[in-house]
């Protein structure tokens, strides 16, 4: 009798043994259906020697029910899952779940039914049907997905199907994607670009692990350079994964990819429809050589998909904090991508104009090969950077844009050029209070102020998503017309621009206004066609975009990122401001950057003003070395939470009271988290600072493993944390 060990998707059970019926073939990586009591569960066959399980006599083993008709997960992917679970102290099943598309994809291809508007316009409509028709123009999806898009019930849409307002469309889930042409529209590269491209192409052909740090200034043509490596991988029948930090960048990248290769790549991110995810996952498993996926562009989760033959990984904007997952499995996609490339014996390119300090250190140590593009492509010059000291250049009362920046914006308007104002704060104002009694509007679920959004007329929590309408009167003292907006958000800056320059065409770019690829594409088209004079935005506008007529960038508050307890604050501020500065002067016209600050003497501001990136990195490196911070030491956070404050506090104290006393590890805390209430849960944190030599994960598991907590308590471990709230 054959015995199989299954990794099942229940953290409490973890691993179970089953019997393989006669005539059924199961190998490591096979995805199977097995019984568990009266239920059926999904499992992945694993090597028995690599997973411990309860010893069950063979006579008591239940048979598996079905082997699903998809290729087994390759050994390289199984090793990556094990490594990720071990390094980030996460359940193995939680990591493995990210490799699977959906039950529908696992069951097979075939067809599915979606719905779209027929174009019929009846004379009379119920309000709900009218709202649905307005929301669903150009959309095609399942009834459930359309209901979410239109904010109506599924019953309303089924009634519209019966009335002939919606029609069914059959979608082929295994329809092949059109193949990319590596010879389509090959670019003319500069000498520096050609040298870099040749290095990458040679690495792709070598079929060996080779990590590269592509360090190029903004506008140097990094994308065109690594596209040559993509072309080589396509010609070799290999698959390529391109990781982007945010969906917002996808639309711009897709267009550039299609211009180069003739077709769009396959996408993988959370905004895909169910049918799109099923089709993409099955094409990825199939592989390029068999007519499946050639190039996949996606967010973090694309990293764990079961590629048939992965031959190249590219992490674009590799410094971005968005690559760090802060919930569930708290992994850093940039770092895990390097490990996947090692297991797959494939080259990996980390591309950035402002690399992470950890990546720079690995390049200095010779672990990564550093490829530099020091100049902008086509002779374009880096912008001139000036500092505006807000203690001297004080904006007019009630305003936030200093007069020198206003004057430069006026000059751009007169010349028909574009300006960009950057403030990394969504909404109209970060705090609203009552001038009569001083009441401050705070989230009922978090220790955070509610942010006023005037465009949508709401107060919103940016941590938990809670929203409420702006009241007519103060809820504390009942006074009317007494609410005051304190401080600026991008909406307030956009209003100020409209007041100063009423003739200017202003675009507000935030995650609130740019919430779909279509909206982003519309914005890019308008900016390129000179239908926008002034762009006001958050970090969404700091990277990836190329507007030849954008010649002025104004940073409204460069000090904002330096506030709070973020131990990487200086590095992140430098990266953000340098990236947004890089939007200026990317065409033939020279660019200028004005940075508003109250602390021009701060090392990060001084480095930006001098354009001396190396000096900043050197100073930051020494500060990290002295503090034993990454990459010279190790950090890990333990976050304890409960709906009951006393329960959370007691659990945190129990953890702190049993902390190991080791010479190469320091435990700080427990203490209330800076955001001590989040989504209705009280939170405490401990921070571990360890030397590189410490076996951090092993110590943490041995420390926390024996402890028992009440059911309401959650304990999360965050290795290499980026968020400290």
XYZ file of C-alpha atoms in Angstrom:
725
model
C 0.000 0.000 0.000
C 1.247 3.479 -0.859
C 1.231 6.245 1.719
C 1.256 9.970 0.886
C 1.980 12.944 3.154
C -0.182 15.996 2.474
C 0.314 19.600 3.426
C -3.268 20.743 4.065
C -4.598 24.288 4.318
C -5.540 24.225 7.951
C -2.897 25.710 10.259
C -4.153 23.641 13.206
C -3.725 20.357 11.287
C -0.757 21.232 9.086
C 0.273 17.802 7.801
C -1.744 14.591 7.400
C -1.027 11.145 5.948
C -3.395 9.413 3.509
C -3.544 6.212 1.491
C -3.098 6.245 -2.288
C -5.703 4.016 -3.991
C -4.468 1.354 -6.352
C -3.843 2.626 -9.865
C -3.594 6.290 -8.821
C -0.305 8.144 -9.417
C 0.773 10.721 -6.824
C 4.154 12.423 -6.773
C 5.598 15.224 -4.613
C 3.886 18.463 -5.598
C 0.651 16.794 -6.774
C -2.464 18.730 -5.760
C -5.135 16.413 -4.423
C -8.564 16.293 -2.791
C -8.777 14.273 0.430
C -11.491 13.546 3.021
C -11.468 15.107 6.482
C -14.439 13.931 8.504
C -17.505 14.674 6.362
C -15.683 17.381 4.401
C -13.318 17.393 1.450
C -10.076 19.354 1.718
C -7.300 20.451 -0.616
C -3.745 19.236 -0.062
C -0.313 19.182 -1.689
C 1.732 15.981 -1.673
C 5.104 16.581 -0.010
C 8.264 14.590 0.594
C 7.602 12.695 3.867
C 11.146 13.209 5.120
C 10.760 17.005 4.932
C 7.569 17.277 7.020
C 6.792 15.791 10.399
C 3.351 14.262 10.907
C 1.534 12.230 13.533
C 2.322 8.537 13.157
C -0.947 6.867 12.090
C -1.149 3.091 11.458
C -1.629 2.259 7.787
C -4.868 0.449 8.515
C -6.421 3.700 9.720
C -5.382 5.805 6.726
C -8.209 7.121 4.568
C -7.734 7.139 0.785
C -7.325 10.362 -1.161
C -10.315 11.101 -3.377
C -8.826 12.757 -6.452
C -5.611 14.031 -8.031
C -6.400 17.344 -9.686
C -5.542 17.679 -13.403
C -2.708 20.206 -13.091
C 1.078 19.672 -13.117
C 2.661 19.031 -9.693
C 4.364 21.967 -7.995
C 8.038 21.750 -8.926
C 10.699 20.934 -6.329
C 12.159 24.443 -6.747
C 8.847 26.012 -5.730
C 8.406 23.635 -2.803
C 11.870 24.583 -1.517
C 10.964 28.277 -1.865
C 7.781 27.713 0.139
C 9.779 25.977 2.868
C 12.419 28.726 2.942
C 9.837 31.517 3.136
C 7.919 29.825 5.942
C 11.120 29.212 7.880
C 12.662 32.674 7.410
C 9.499 34.659 8.147
C 8.258 32.343 10.934
C 5.024 31.738 9.000
C 2.816 28.635 8.696
C 3.920 26.492 5.746
C 0.322 26.127 4.557
C -0.164 29.919 4.458
C 2.829 30.290 2.138
C 1.835 27.322 -0.033
C -1.658 28.752 -0.517
C -0.134 31.641 -2.514
C 0.998 29.191 -5.210
C -2.555 28.136 -6.057
C -4.818 30.203 -8.276
C -8.351 29.099 -7.378
C -10.300 25.859 -7.132
C -11.793 26.657 -10.532
C -8.313 26.872 -12.090
C -7.255 23.630 -10.416
C -10.302 21.791 -11.679
C -9.517 22.545 -15.303
C -10.118 25.047 -18.056
C -13.197 24.910 -20.216
C -15.501 27.891 -20.347
C -17.324 30.214 -17.984
C -20.163 32.676 -18.421
C -19.814 36.436 -17.982
C -22.291 39.239 -18.595
C -22.260 42.664 -20.248
C -24.758 45.387 -21.141
C -26.709 44.759 -24.340
C -27.050 48.434 -25.229
C -30.822 48.368 -24.817
C -32.057 51.660 -23.308
C -35.576 51.249 -21.852
C -37.646 54.354 -21.239
C -38.288 53.571 -17.586
C -35.795 52.142 -15.098
C -35.780 51.573 -11.359
C -33.147 53.695 -9.556
C -31.037 50.594 -8.877
C -31.091 49.457 -12.514
C -30.265 52.983 -13.682
C -27.280 53.120 -11.294
C -26.106 49.692 -12.492
C -26.288 50.719 -16.157
C -24.267 53.866 -15.436
C -21.594 51.884 -13.567
C -21.258 48.944 -15.969
C -20.521 50.628 -19.307
C -17.632 48.740 -20.910
C -17.546 46.088 -18.149
C -17.811 42.334 -18.582
C -17.647 39.967 -15.625
C -19.589 37.470 -13.529
C -22.850 38.509 -11.877
C -21.090 38.668 -8.490
C -18.280 40.873 -9.795
C -20.649 43.168 -11.647
C -22.749 43.523 -8.493
C -19.652 44.673 -6.580
C -18.742 47.141 -9.334
C -22.247 48.611 -9.449
C -22.908 48.428 -5.663
C -26.233 46.658 -6.210
C -27.516 43.204 -5.257
C -27.052 40.196 -7.512
C -30.854 39.965 -7.678
C -31.018 43.357 -9.421
C -28.603 42.144 -12.092
C -30.392 38.834 -12.587
C -33.552 40.822 -13.135
C -31.690 42.880 -15.759
C -30.675 39.644 -17.512
C -34.331 38.623 -17.661
C -35.278 42.055 -19.012
C -32.681 41.833 -21.792
C -30.473 44.600 -20.353
C -27.583 42.213 -19.705
C -26.474 39.408 -22.025
C -24.438 36.274 -21.367
C -20.996 35.863 -22.970
C -19.061 32.585 -23.062
C -15.381 32.985 -22.063
C -12.747 30.396 -23.023
C -10.536 29.844 -19.959
C -7.789 28.128 -21.963
C -7.698 30.544 -24.874
C -4.000 31.025 -25.750
C -2.437 34.434 -25.247
C -0.886 35.989 -28.372
C 2.886 35.361 -28.386
C 5.350 38.197 -27.836
C 7.809 38.953 -30.640
C 11.328 39.558 -29.252
C 12.362 41.209 -32.550
C 9.450 43.660 -32.649
C 10.554 47.301 -32.423
C 14.039 46.641 -31.027
C 15.406 49.917 -29.600
C 18.606 51.811 -30.295
C 20.583 51.742 -27.067
C 23.314 54.010 -25.783
C 26.771 52.571 -25.207
C 26.161 52.187 -21.464
C 22.774 50.587 -22.092
C 24.207 48.165 -24.646
C 26.946 47.003 -22.253
C 24.381 46.401 -19.502
C 21.975 44.655 -21.878
C 24.688 42.347 -23.196
C 25.582 41.369 -19.620
C 21.959 40.508 -18.862
C 21.487 38.581 -22.128
C 24.592 36.485 -21.441
C 23.258 35.678 -17.964
C 19.892 34.545 -19.367
C 21.620 32.245 -21.849
C 23.883 30.793 -19.137
C 20.948 29.324 -17.157
C 22.657 30.101 -13.858
C 21.723 32.100 -10.789
C 23.110 35.614 -11.192
C 21.825 38.543 -9.081
C 22.237 42.040 -10.579
C 21.632 45.473 -9.100
C 20.735 47.788 -11.997
C 21.519 51.205 -10.532
C 20.513 53.893 -13.015
C 19.502 57.514 -12.557
C 15.897 58.431 -13.352
C 15.439 58.610 -17.106
C 18.517 56.493 -17.901
C 16.504 53.837 -19.753
C 16.690 50.950 -17.282
C 13.498 49.411 -18.681
C 14.790 49.353 -22.277
C 17.979 47.736 -21.004
C 16.360 44.834 -19.189
C 13.843 44.407 -22.027
C 16.771 42.968 -24.014
C 17.122 40.258 -21.375
C 13.374 39.640 -21.616
C 13.750 39.228 -25.398
C 16.545 36.695 -24.899
C 14.425 34.695 -22.440
C 11.471 34.645 -24.860
C 13.734 33.434 -27.673
C 14.997 30.663 -25.389
C 11.475 29.451 -24.563
C 11.778 30.592 -20.931
C 9.298 32.451 -18.772
C 9.895 35.914 -17.329
C 8.462 37.413 -14.148
C 8.428 41.206 -13.749
C 7.446 42.382 -10.268
C 6.076 45.912 -9.869
C 5.466 47.457 -6.436
C 1.975 48.797 -7.193
C -0.875 48.129 -9.606
C -0.780 51.856 -10.384
C 2.442 51.330 -12.335
C 1.070 48.433 -14.352
C -0.759 50.401 -17.049
C 2.293 52.473 -17.961
C 4.494 49.373 -18.029
C 2.014 47.386 -20.143
C 2.024 50.079 -22.790
C 5.819 50.205 -22.963
C 5.976 46.418 -23.112
C 3.454 46.277 -25.955
C 5.376 48.920 -27.900
C 8.525 46.794 -27.585
C 7.134 43.258 -28.052
C 3.926 43.780 -30.028
C 1.559 42.345 -27.414
C 0.780 42.959 -23.760
C 2.201 40.609 -21.101
C 0.036 38.509 -18.804
C -1.005 40.305 -15.633
C -1.355 39.002 -12.081
C -2.730 41.225 -9.330
C -5.698 41.560 -7.003
C -7.828 43.595 -9.445
C -8.135 40.771 -11.991
C -11.523 39.175 -12.574
C -11.953 35.549 -11.529
C -11.933 34.359 -15.170
C -8.742 36.354 -15.855
C -7.006 34.787 -12.847
C -8.060 31.276 -13.919
C -6.834 31.798 -17.476
C -3.546 33.397 -16.380
C -2.764 30.718 -13.763
C -3.345 27.884 -16.223
C -1.167 29.592 -18.852
C 1.631 30.047 -16.289
C 1.536 26.368 -15.343
C 1.545 25.389 -19.016
C 4.732 27.259 -19.847
C 6.010 29.234 -22.828
C 7.266 26.220 -24.780
C 3.735 24.739 -24.858
C 1.970 27.936 -25.886
C 1.388 29.207 -22.336
C 2.623 32.282 -20.501
C 5.830 33.935 -21.677
C 6.012 37.101 -19.567
C 4.040 37.755 -16.375
C 3.814 41.230 -14.855
C 2.442 41.339 -11.362
C 2.421 42.461 -7.788
C 3.984 40.588 -4.842
C 1.752 37.505 -5.081
C 2.962 36.701 -8.618
C 6.232 35.582 -7.050
C 4.799 32.281 -5.758
C 3.000 31.124 -8.914
C 3.969 27.684 -10.330
C 5.940 28.725 -13.428
C 6.797 25.861 -15.758
C 10.253 27.198 -16.658
C 11.229 30.466 -15.020
C 14.296 31.888 -16.747
C 14.449 35.530 -15.576
C 13.098 37.639 -12.703
C 13.014 41.438 -12.742
C 12.098 43.518 -9.700
C 11.386 47.047 -10.900
C 11.591 49.955 -8.429
C 13.233 47.391 -6.159
C 13.649 49.865 -3.289
C 9.884 50.254 -2.854
C 8.379 49.569 0.580
C 5.266 48.191 -1.173
C 7.164 44.938 -1.774
C 6.888 44.237 1.968
C 3.690 42.440 2.953
C 2.474 43.667 6.355
C -0.365 41.199 6.935
C -0.660 37.430 6.720
C 2.719 36.075 5.619
C 4.916 39.137 6.273
C 7.473 38.618 3.532
C 9.552 41.015 1.436
C 8.998 40.133 -2.230
C 12.312 41.700 -3.263
C 14.287 39.394 -0.985
C 12.192 36.285 -1.659
C 12.547 36.926 -5.406
C 16.321 36.581 -5.034
C 15.849 33.256 -3.250
C 13.454 32.025 -5.955
C 15.986 32.970 -8.650
C 18.617 30.964 -6.769
C 16.404 27.870 -6.616
C 15.398 28.259 -10.271
C 19.023 28.837 -11.371
C 17.951 32.031 -13.132
C 19.298 35.593 -13.247
C 17.489 38.320 -11.329
C 17.672 42.061 -11.946
C 16.854 44.523 -9.158
C 16.285 47.850 -10.923
C 16.148 51.207 -9.137
C 17.351 54.796 -9.287
C 17.519 54.806 -5.480
C 18.443 51.255 -4.376
C 17.751 50.040 -0.854
C 20.742 50.315 1.435
C 20.649 46.533 1.944
C 20.973 46.002 -1.833
C 23.839 48.494 -2.034
C 25.702 46.641 0.702
C 25.262 43.298 -1.052
C 26.653 44.885 -4.216
C 29.589 46.338 -2.278
C 30.272 42.856 -0.867
C 30.295 41.386 -4.379
C 27.230 39.205 -3.793
C 25.268 41.238 -6.352
C 26.825 42.430 -9.602
C 26.268 46.179 -9.835
C 25.428 47.577 -13.268
C 25.375 51.390 -13.435
C 23.638 53.764 -15.848
C 24.960 57.134 -14.647
C 23.416 59.402 -17.315
C 19.969 60.063 -18.714
C 19.200 58.633 -22.134
C 19.393 60.878 -25.208
C 21.385 63.668 -23.602
C 18.646 64.792 -21.190
C 20.087 66.414 -18.074
C 19.254 65.758 -14.453
C 17.161 68.580 -12.959
C 18.545 71.494 -10.954
C 17.507 71.180 -7.289
C 16.858 74.142 -4.986
C 15.876 74.233 -1.316
C 13.133 76.572 -0.068
C 13.543 77.210 3.668
C 9.970 77.660 4.897
C 11.267 79.604 7.896
C 12.340 82.313 5.449
C 10.107 81.774 2.411
C 6.916 81.719 4.452
C 3.767 80.996 2.401
C 0.915 83.500 2.602
C -1.503 83.016 5.490
C -3.778 80.041 4.903
C -1.598 78.750 2.080
C 1.083 76.053 1.794
C 2.907 76.838 -1.446
C 5.806 79.295 -1.001
C 6.018 82.337 -3.261
C 9.176 81.242 -5.167
C 7.425 77.990 -6.124
C 4.309 79.919 -7.172
C 6.478 82.140 -9.389
C 8.091 79.126 -11.062
C 4.686 77.546 -11.673
C 3.517 80.815 -13.279
C 6.536 80.744 -15.596
C 5.720 77.167 -16.659
C 2.114 78.062 -17.398
C 3.243 80.966 -19.566
C 5.603 78.667 -21.502
C 3.012 75.902 -21.913
C 5.005 73.488 -19.727
C 3.796 71.238 -16.921
C 4.384 71.321 -13.170
C 4.052 68.600 -10.543
C 3.418 69.197 -6.831
C 4.147 66.307 -4.482
C 2.744 65.762 -0.999
C 2.527 62.248 0.390
C -0.689 62.826 2.302
C -4.095 61.847 0.925
C -7.278 63.801 1.519
C -7.900 67.467 2.263
C -6.588 67.708 5.829
C -5.061 65.166 8.242
C -7.048 66.488 11.217
C -10.449 68.102 11.676
C -11.384 69.762 14.965
C -14.052 71.983 16.473
C -12.914 75.571 17.013
C -15.575 75.931 19.711
C -14.720 73.048 22.066
C -11.570 71.535 20.579
C -13.141 68.152 19.759
C -10.958 66.113 17.393
C -12.442 63.563 15.037
C -10.864 60.186 15.755
C -11.545 56.747 14.291
C -13.763 54.631 16.513
C -11.725 51.521 15.651
C -8.145 52.917 15.681
C -6.003 55.408 17.565
C -5.833 57.560 14.444
C -7.364 60.870 13.380
C -10.008 60.810 10.690
C -8.833 62.446 7.469
C -11.185 64.843 5.737
C -11.850 64.114 2.047
C -13.769 67.043 0.590
C -14.161 65.590 -2.903
C -16.177 62.687 -1.498
C -17.485 64.637 1.532
C -16.371 62.073 4.071
C -14.092 61.557 7.035
C -11.951 58.452 6.557
C -9.478 56.371 8.523
C -6.499 55.472 6.337
C -5.660 52.502 8.556
C -8.890 50.488 8.800
C -11.031 52.063 6.063
C -13.775 53.330 8.385
C -15.743 56.197 6.840
C -18.409 58.579 8.047
C -20.037 61.701 6.594
C -18.807 65.132 7.627
C -21.362 66.275 10.247
C -23.219 69.582 10.110
C -22.448 70.225 13.768
C -19.830 69.207 16.323
C -20.862 65.899 17.956
C -19.392 67.098 21.270
C -20.846 70.608 21.722
C -23.463 70.674 18.897
C -22.109 73.977 17.556
C -22.603 74.536 13.824
C -20.142 75.959 11.262
C -17.324 75.325 13.704
C -15.210 72.603 12.051
C -11.649 73.513 11.099
C -9.331 71.600 8.754
C -5.800 71.464 10.179
C -2.811 70.966 7.902
C -2.706 70.174 4.197
C -3.453 67.084 2.159
C -3.203 66.868 -1.614
C -6.848 67.910 -2.076
C -6.118 71.146 -0.214
C -3.030 71.771 -2.353
C -5.099 71.176 -5.505
C -7.672 73.717 -4.261
C -4.889 76.214 -3.579
C -3.499 75.785 -7.095
C -6.980 76.354 -8.531
C -7.315 79.559 -6.480
C -3.927 80.923 -7.527
C -4.174 79.816 -11.162
C -7.891 79.635 -12.017
C -7.068 79.070 -15.697
C -4.812 76.076 -15.015
C -5.987 72.532 -15.713
C -5.248 70.600 -12.522
C -5.124 66.791 -12.086
C -5.275 65.227 -8.614
C -3.467 61.865 -8.544
C -3.944 59.694 -5.440
C -5.100 56.158 -4.728
C -8.553 57.657 -4.101
C -8.853 59.169 -7.590
C -6.730 56.646 -9.523
C -8.393 53.432 -8.351
C -8.316 51.464 -11.621
C -5.894 50.836 -14.507
C -8.355 52.597 -16.819
C -8.308 55.776 -14.716
C -4.512 55.761 -14.710
C -4.386 55.250 -18.480
C -6.749 58.202 -18.961
C -4.545 60.417 -16.774
C -1.364 59.416 -18.638
C -2.990 60.129 -22.009
C -4.133 63.576 -20.862
C -0.698 64.440 -19.457
C 1.081 63.330 -22.634
C -1.375 65.280 -24.809
C -0.787 68.463 -22.761
C -4.359 68.465 -21.468
C -3.008 68.944 -17.910
C -1.010 71.937 -16.657
C -0.441 71.022 -13.009
C -0.320 67.537 -11.464
C -0.873 67.327 -7.700
C -0.209 63.903 -6.245
C 1.022 61.497 -3.613
C 3.676 58.794 -4.043
C 1.717 57.427 -7.025
C 3.403 60.111 -9.153
C 6.938 59.533 -7.881
C 7.931 56.827 -10.319
C 7.408 55.200 -13.656
C 5.983 58.140 -15.600
C 7.663 60.029 -18.430
C 6.140 63.368 -19.403
C 8.485 65.311 -21.743
C 6.851 68.694 -20.992
C 7.014 68.325 -17.213
C 9.819 70.701 -16.257
C 9.018 71.704 -12.662
C 8.590 69.562 -9.540
C 7.650 71.107 -6.209
C 7.901 69.092 -2.990
C 5.408 70.695 -0.588
C 6.704 69.163 2.663
C 9.967 67.240 2.470
C 10.012 66.842 6.268
C 6.806 64.815 6.404
C 8.501 61.443 5.980
C 11.076 62.228 8.693
C 8.395 62.404 11.395
C 7.355 59.453 13.540
C 9.204 56.326 14.618
C 10.221 54.818 11.272
C 13.815 53.639 11.654
C 14.274 53.839 7.874
C 12.740 57.331 7.673
C 15.804 59.096 6.233
C 16.330 56.489 3.519
C 12.661 56.429 2.548
C 12.487 60.234 2.431
C 15.559 60.391 0.212
C 14.134 57.748 -2.126
C 10.714 59.386 -2.398
C 11.987 62.910 -3.017
C 14.705 61.752 -5.424
C 12.167 59.705 -7.371
C 9.653 62.538 -7.681
C 12.472 64.938 -8.593
C 13.336 62.539 -11.392
C 10.030 63.311 -13.121
C 11.367 66.763 -14.104
C 13.233 67.473 -17.339
C 13.086 63.983 -18.832
C 12.664 65.363 -22.373
C 14.644 67.994 -24.240
C 13.631 70.814 -21.887
C 15.663 71.248 -18.666
C 13.994 70.526 -15.349
C 13.955 72.214 -11.974
C 13.027 70.926 -8.511
C 12.057 73.089 -5.519
C 11.989 71.345 -2.149
C 10.097 73.061 0.677
C 11.476 72.250 4.129
C 11.824 73.629 7.637
C 14.987 71.608 8.232
C 17.417 72.338 5.365
C 20.275 71.282 7.625
C 18.978 67.687 7.919
C 21.481 65.298 6.270
C 18.882 63.858 3.881
C 17.787 67.345 2.701
C 21.372 68.512 2.338
C 22.224 65.435 0.258
C 19.246 66.065 -2.010
C 20.236 69.708 -2.452
C 23.820 68.785 -3.315
C 22.778 65.906 -5.561
C 25.255 63.800 -3.587
C 23.607 60.406 -3.235
C 26.830 58.660 -2.274
C 27.366 61.008 0.669
C 23.880 60.268 1.953
C 24.315 56.505 1.608
C 27.717 56.661 3.339
C 26.281 58.590 6.297
C 23.220 56.339 6.532
C 25.429 53.243 6.326
C 27.544 54.387 9.278
C 24.447 55.267 11.321
C 23.011 51.802 10.678
C 26.319 50.145 11.496
C 26.547 52.001 14.830
C 22.962 51.021 15.695
C 23.370 47.392 14.657
C 20.471 47.924 12.254
C 20.008 46.130 8.916
C 22.016 45.235 6.940
C 24.558 45.051 9.789
C 22.157 43.580 12.331
C 18.781 41.879 12.391
C 15.368 43.199 13.378
C 12.218 41.297 14.193
C 8.975 42.532 15.705
C 6.465 40.593 17.776
C 2.985 42.123 17.579
C 0.389 41.054 20.159
C -3.249 42.042 19.720
C -6.675 41.382 21.214
C -10.079 43.051 21.358
C -9.557 43.071 25.134
C -6.826 45.498 26.192
C -5.940 43.684 29.424
C -5.751 40.365 27.586
C -3.345 41.814 25.010
C -1.236 43.486 27.702
C -0.984 40.308 29.782
C 0.002 38.232 26.743
C 2.658 40.760 25.770
C 4.029 40.764 29.313
C 4.144 36.960 29.296
C 6.199 37.071 26.109
C 8.478 39.774 27.474
C 8.881 37.923 30.789
C 10.153 34.782 29.047
C 12.473 36.577 26.617
C 15.802 34.736 26.220
C 18.850 36.460 27.728
C 21.449 36.069 24.988
C 24.637 38.054 24.337
C 23.890 38.555 20.634
C 20.228 39.583 20.989
C 18.423 42.489 22.669
C 14.662 42.503 23.307
C 12.942 45.880 23.699
C 9.439 46.074 25.149
C 6.691 45.136 25.418
C 5.148 48.557 24.927
C 1.894 49.828 23.434
C 2.237 50.097 19.685
C 2.308 53.647 18.262
C -1.037 52.706 16.675
C -2.238 51.047 19.856
C -5.764 50.378 18.569
C -6.165 49.087 15.013
C -9.421 47.744 13.559
C -10.818 47.379 17.063
C -7.845 45.405 18.389
C -5.490 46.653 21.120
C -1.861 46.189 20.152
C 1.481 45.791 21.946
C 4.887 45.368 20.333
C 8.284 43.928 21.153
C 11.320 44.689 19.002
C 14.266 42.304 18.708
C 17.677 43.650 17.703
C 20.091 40.802 16.990
C 23.538 40.406 15.517
C 23.872 38.805 12.097
C 25.369 35.737 13.779
C 22.231 35.057 15.848
C 19.937 32.233 14.729
C 17.006 34.597 15.039
C 14.186 32.458 13.655
C 15.227 29.396 15.649
C 15.379 31.463 18.833
C 11.964 33.043 18.246
C 10.271 29.696 17.552
C 11.802 28.144 20.680
C 10.756 31.196 22.701
C 7.136 31.498 21.540
C 6.397 27.820 20.870
C 5.726 26.706 24.496
C 3.544 29.732 25.338
C -0.242 29.440 25.390
C -2.563 32.388 24.917
C -6.328 32.957 25.171
C -8.297 32.409 21.966
C -8.788 36.129 21.469
C -5.051 36.863 21.377
C -3.124 36.973 18.120
C 0.670 36.906 18.037
C 2.454 37.811 14.811
C 6.176 37.740 14.084
C 7.501 40.259 11.554
C 11.060 39.475 10.453
C 12.827 42.444 8.817
C 9.933 44.830 9.614
C 9.354 48.008 7.618
C 6.356 49.304 9.564
C 6.782 50.283 13.196
C 3.251 51.444 13.972
